[in-house]
């Protein structure tokens, strides 16, 4: 039995190594996801907007082209709009492509329909309500919105702190500590 397991591991390792490029690393691609595209273009813009202009523009174009008819975005181009992904896309486009007012206005209309307004406190409350005690989703979403400037002037005061000290515990302990399954995001 152990020989078969060792052989399976060796086969998997050989296959992974065969997929490396000539420089010795793997190349990947972002999934067709509005969430990943929005976060990626903001990250690239933050690191070096000029150096990554081509990718940032392509990502913004992809978001615009894949906006749902109702004004929001879902997790995939085939998904119905949801608040989290829509907030990430709205914030990214407000920061990176403000010259697209029709896209942004349609999105803001969708957000108003879900939250009641664009008031930062109401948006933050809606996000926190959506995820409850699990901050591993609500905090990054609100941080992204804050970085992009869509949460107002004193936005950082409204972003809940993550319990980063819990990242020191082994993953296997998370259940015993009462942390939600998605707490892998803590580190």
mmCIF file of C-alpha atoms in Angstrom:
data_model
loop_
_atom_site.group_PDB
_atom_site.id
_atom_site.type_symbol
_atom_site.label_atom_id
_atom_site.label_comp_id
_atom_site.label_asym_id
_atom_site.label_seq_id
_atom_site.Cartn_x
_atom_site.Cartn_y
_atom_site.Cartn_z
ATOM 1 C CA UNK A 1 0.000 0.000 0.000
ATOM 2 C CA UNK A 2 2.762 2.438 0.945
ATOM 3 C CA UNK A 3 4.537 1.703 -2.355
ATOM 4 C CA UNK A 4 1.411 2.708 -4.282
ATOM 5 C CA UNK A 5 1.084 5.932 -2.282
ATOM 6 C CA UNK A 6 4.762 6.753 -2.825
ATOM 7 C CA UNK A 7 4.376 6.072 -6.563
ATOM 8 C CA UNK A 8 1.283 8.301 -6.749
ATOM 9 C CA UNK A 9 3.168 11.113 -5.025
ATOM 10 C CA UNK A 10 6.155 10.662 -7.354
ATOM 11 C CA UNK A 11 3.860 10.725 -10.406
ATOM 12 C CA UNK A 12 2.100 13.879 -9.198
ATOM 13 C CA UNK A 13 5.438 15.561 -8.481
ATOM 14 C CA UNK A 14 6.824 14.624 -11.913
ATOM 15 C CA UNK A 15 3.703 15.954 -13.598
ATOM 16 C CA UNK A 16 3.855 19.264 -11.707
ATOM 17 C CA UNK A 17 7.539 19.698 -12.537
ATOM 18 C CA UNK A 18 6.806 19.016 -16.213
ATOM 19 C CA UNK A 19 4.399 21.964 -16.200
ATOM 20 C CA UNK A 20 7.090 24.479 -15.191
ATOM 21 C CA UNK A 21 8.220 26.928 -17.826
ATOM 22 C CA UNK A 22 11.855 27.358 -18.954
ATOM 23 C CA UNK A 23 12.536 29.773 -16.066
ATOM 24 C CA UNK A 24 11.580 27.092 -13.545
ATOM 25 C CA UNK A 25 8.219 28.407 -12.356
ATOM 26 C CA UNK A 26 4.581 27.952 -13.188
ATOM 27 C CA UNK A 27 2.427 30.494 -14.930
ATOM 28 C CA UNK A 28 -1.186 30.836 -14.042
ATOM 29 C CA UNK A 29 -4.147 32.837 -15.107
ATOM 30 C CA UNK A 30 -6.852 34.543 -13.127
ATOM 31 C CA UNK A 31 -10.155 32.766 -13.232
ATOM 32 C CA UNK A 32 -13.040 34.309 -15.087
ATOM 33 C CA UNK A 33 -14.131 36.035 -11.954
ATOM 34 C CA UNK A 34 -15.212 39.606 -11.359
ATOM 35 C CA UNK A 35 -14.062 39.298 -7.747
ATOM 36 C CA UNK A 36 -10.521 38.215 -8.657
ATOM 37 C CA UNK A 37 -10.327 40.714 -11.518
ATOM 38 C CA UNK A 38 -11.404 43.623 -9.315
ATOM 39 C CA UNK A 39 -8.956 42.754 -6.564
ATOM 40 C CA UNK A 40 -6.128 42.090 -9.031
ATOM 41 C CA UNK A 41 -6.439 45.392 -10.881
ATOM 42 C CA UNK A 42 -6.532 47.328 -7.611
ATOM 43 C CA UNK A 43 -3.446 45.449 -6.392
ATOM 44 C CA UNK A 44 -1.602 46.118 -9.655
ATOM 45 C CA UNK A 45 -2.669 49.762 -9.589
ATOM 46 C CA UNK A 46 -1.439 50.099 -6.014
ATOM 47 C CA UNK A 47 1.941 48.480 -6.716
ATOM 48 C CA UNK A 48 2.775 50.273 -9.978
ATOM 49 C CA UNK A 49 -0.051 51.607 -12.110
ATOM 50 C CA UNK A 50 2.236 52.663 -14.951
ATOM 51 C CA UNK A 51 4.123 49.384 -15.226
ATOM 52 C CA UNK A 52 0.895 47.368 -15.146
ATOM 53 C CA UNK A 53 -1.255 49.734 -17.222
ATOM 54 C CA UNK A 54 -1.955 47.118 -19.908
ATOM 55 C CA UNK A 55 -3.260 44.562 -17.396
ATOM 56 C CA UNK A 56 -5.185 47.121 -15.384
ATOM 57 C CA UNK A 57 -6.923 48.438 -18.501
ATOM 58 C CA UNK A 58 -7.698 44.934 -19.730
ATOM 59 C CA UNK A 59 -9.116 44.004 -16.319
ATOM 60 C CA UNK A 60 -11.262 47.132 -16.139
ATOM 61 C CA UNK A 61 -12.512 46.446 -19.677
ATOM 62 C CA UNK A 62 -13.350 42.861 -18.684
ATOM 63 C CA UNK A 63 -15.347 44.069 -15.682
ATOM 64 C CA UNK A 64 -17.247 46.573 -17.802
ATOM 65 C CA UNK A 65 -17.967 43.961 -20.467
ATOM 66 C CA UNK A 66 -19.142 41.415 -17.892
ATOM 67 C CA UNK A 67 -21.393 43.619 -15.780
ATOM 68 C CA UNK A 68 -24.797 42.000 -15.342
ATOM 69 C CA UNK A 69 -27.798 43.724 -16.910
ATOM 70 C CA UNK A 70 -29.063 44.646 -13.438
ATOM 71 C CA UNK A 71 -25.878 46.639 -12.756
ATOM 72 C CA UNK A 72 -24.099 44.245 -10.416
ATOM 73 C CA UNK A 73 -21.630 41.404 -10.734
ATOM 74 C CA UNK A 74 -21.726 37.807 -9.602
ATOM 75 C CA UNK A 75 -18.949 35.403 -8.749
ATOM 76 C CA UNK A 76 -18.690 34.303 -12.397
ATOM 77 C CA UNK A 77 -20.010 35.839 -15.618
ATOM 78 C CA UNK A 78 -22.956 33.424 -15.375
ATOM 79 C CA UNK A 79 -23.764 34.160 -11.720
ATOM 80 C CA UNK A 80 -26.452 36.474 -10.443
ATOM 81 C CA UNK A 81 -25.296 39.724 -8.874
ATOM 82 C CA UNK A 82 -24.263 39.700 -5.230
ATOM 83 C CA UNK A 83 -23.343 42.511 -2.870
ATOM 84 C CA UNK A 84 -19.771 41.464 -2.100
ATOM 85 C CA UNK A 85 -18.573 41.108 -5.680
ATOM 86 C CA UNK A 86 -20.498 44.183 -6.780
ATOM 87 C CA UNK A 87 -18.890 46.304 -4.054
ATOM 88 C CA UNK A 88 -15.431 45.091 -5.084
ATOM 89 C CA UNK A 89 -16.074 45.872 -8.764
ATOM 90 C CA UNK A 90 -17.716 49.231 -8.032
ATOM 91 C CA UNK A 91 -14.789 50.295 -5.885
ATOM 92 C CA UNK A 92 -12.205 49.119 -8.418
ATOM 93 C CA UNK A 93 -13.887 50.919 -11.309
ATOM 94 C CA UNK A 94 -14.414 54.120 -9.310
ATOM 95 C CA UNK A 95 -10.679 54.146 -8.601
ATOM 96 C CA UNK A 96 -9.368 52.935 -11.943
ATOM 97 C CA UNK A 97 -11.976 53.786 -14.587
ATOM 98 C CA UNK A 98 -13.971 56.775 -13.302
ATOM 99 C CA UNK A 99 -14.485 57.863 -16.907
ATOM 100 C CA UNK A 100 -17.122 55.119 -17.206
ATOM 101 C CA UNK A 101 -20.018 56.901 -15.474
ATOM 102 C CA UNK A 102 -22.763 54.778 -17.056
ATOM 103 C CA UNK A 103 -21.233 51.551 -15.730
ATOM 104 C CA UNK A 104 -20.706 53.090 -12.295
ATOM 105 C CA UNK A 105 -24.186 54.681 -12.150
ATOM 106 C CA UNK A 106 -25.877 51.401 -13.067
ATOM 107 C CA UNK A 107 -23.835 49.655 -10.387
ATOM 108 C CA UNK A 108 -24.664 52.316 -7.787
ATOM 109 C CA UNK A 109 -28.339 51.905 -8.567
ATOM 110 C CA UNK A 110 -28.015 48.158 -7.906
ATOM 111 C CA UNK A 111 -26.185 48.784 -4.604
ATOM 112 C CA UNK A 112 -28.860 51.278 -3.497
ATOM 113 C CA UNK A 113 -31.473 48.634 -4.212
ATOM 114 C CA UNK A 114 -29.676 46.146 -1.970
ATOM 115 C CA UNK A 115 -28.430 48.426 0.816
ATOM 116 C CA UNK A 116 -30.795 51.393 0.721
ATOM 117 C CA UNK A 117 -28.118 53.990 -0.032
ATOM 118 C CA UNK A 118 -24.448 54.476 -0.834
ATOM 119 C CA UNK A 119 -23.743 55.743 2.687
ATOM 120 C CA UNK A 120 -20.522 54.068 3.890
ATOM 121 C CA UNK A 121 -22.013 53.148 7.271
ATOM 122 C CA UNK A 122 -24.979 51.428 5.610
ATOM 123 C CA UNK A 123 -22.739 49.573 3.171
ATOM 124 C CA UNK A 124 -20.469 48.428 6.019
ATOM 125 C CA UNK A 125 -23.483 47.277 8.062
ATOM 126 C CA UNK A 126 -24.859 45.312 5.107
ATOM 127 C CA UNK A 127 -21.520 43.562 4.551
ATOM 128 C CA UNK A 128 -21.058 42.748 8.234
ATOM 129 C CA UNK A 129 -24.662 41.466 8.435
ATOM 130 C CA UNK A 130 -24.047 39.251 5.421
ATOM 131 C CA UNK A 131 -21.055 37.470 6.990
ATOM 132 C CA UNK A 132 -21.913 37.674 10.688
ATOM 133 C CA UNK A 133 -19.093 36.887 13.083
ATOM 134 C CA UNK A 134 -16.811 35.666 10.278
ATOM 135 C CA UNK A 135 -14.577 38.645 9.580
ATOM 136 C CA UNK A 136 -12.450 36.830 6.995
ATOM 137 C CA UNK A 137 -14.815 37.989 4.264
ATOM 138 C CA UNK A 138 -16.269 41.243 5.555
ATOM 139 C CA UNK A 139 -12.940 42.807 6.553
ATOM 140 C CA UNK A 140 -11.148 42.275 3.195
ATOM 141 C CA UNK A 141 -14.187 43.543 1.283
ATOM 142 C CA UNK A 142 -14.407 46.691 3.406
ATOM 143 C CA UNK A 143 -10.624 47.159 3.195
ATOM 144 C CA UNK A 144 -10.763 46.951 -0.593
ATOM 145 C CA UNK A 145 -13.554 49.531 -0.682
ATOM 146 C CA UNK A 146 -11.596 51.764 1.703
ATOM 147 C CA UNK A 147 -8.397 51.513 -0.369
ATOM 148 C CA UNK A 148 -10.414 52.516 -3.431
ATOM 149 C CA UNK A 149 -11.994 55.501 -1.667
ATOM 150 C CA UNK A 150 -15.629 54.417 -1.825
ATOM 151 C CA UNK A 151 -16.147 54.286 1.932
ATOM 152 C CA UNK A 152 -15.633 57.957 2.787
ATOM 153 C CA UNK A 153 -12.944 59.979 4.506
ATOM 154 C CA UNK A 154 -12.759 58.201 7.869
ATOM 155 C CA UNK A 155 -13.278 54.756 6.420
ATOM 156 C CA UNK A 156 -10.391 53.020 8.157
ATOM 157 C CA UNK A 157 -12.084 53.605 11.504
ATOM 158 C CA UNK A 158 -14.984 51.453 10.304
ATOM 159 C CA UNK A 159 -12.890 48.496 9.152
ATOM 160 C CA UNK A 160 -12.976 45.819 11.827
ATOM 161 C CA UNK A 161 -9.602 44.399 12.841
ATOM 162 C CA UNK A 162 -8.830 40.800 11.996
ATOM 163 C CA UNK A 163 -7.517 38.656 14.841
ATOM 164 C CA UNK A 164 -4.158 38.118 13.127
ATOM 165 C CA UNK A 165 -2.674 36.600 16.265
ATOM 166 C CA UNK A 166 -4.846 33.540 15.596
ATOM 167 C CA UNK A 167 -2.777 32.837 12.473
ATOM 168 C CA UNK A 168 -0.033 31.542 14.790
ATOM 169 C CA UNK A 169 -2.157 28.510 15.650
ATOM 170 C CA UNK A 170 -2.016 25.402 13.448
ATOM 171 C CA UNK A 171 -4.868 25.082 10.959
ATOM 172 C CA UNK A 172 -5.991 21.906 12.701
ATOM 173 C CA UNK A 173 -6.788 23.931 15.835
ATOM 174 C CA UNK A 174 -9.209 26.309 14.097
ATOM 175 C CA UNK A 175 -12.204 24.045 14.802
ATOM 176 C CA UNK A 176 -11.347 23.808 18.488
ATOM 177 C CA UNK A 177 -10.966 27.590 18.630
ATOM 178 C CA UNK A 178 -14.439 27.986 17.115
ATOM 179 C CA UNK A 179 -13.156 29.680 13.964
ATOM 180 C CA UNK A 180 -15.256 29.366 10.801
ATOM 181 C CA UNK A 181 -14.016 27.130 8.020
ATOM 182 C CA UNK A 182 -12.960 30.109 5.904
ATOM 183 C CA UNK A 183 -10.534 31.241 8.581
ATOM 184 C CA UNK A 184 -7.737 29.876 6.408
ATOM 185 C CA UNK A 185 -7.737 33.450 5.103
ATOM 186 C CA UNK A 186 -6.355 34.795 8.373
ATOM 187 C CA UNK A 187 -2.645 34.396 7.511
#
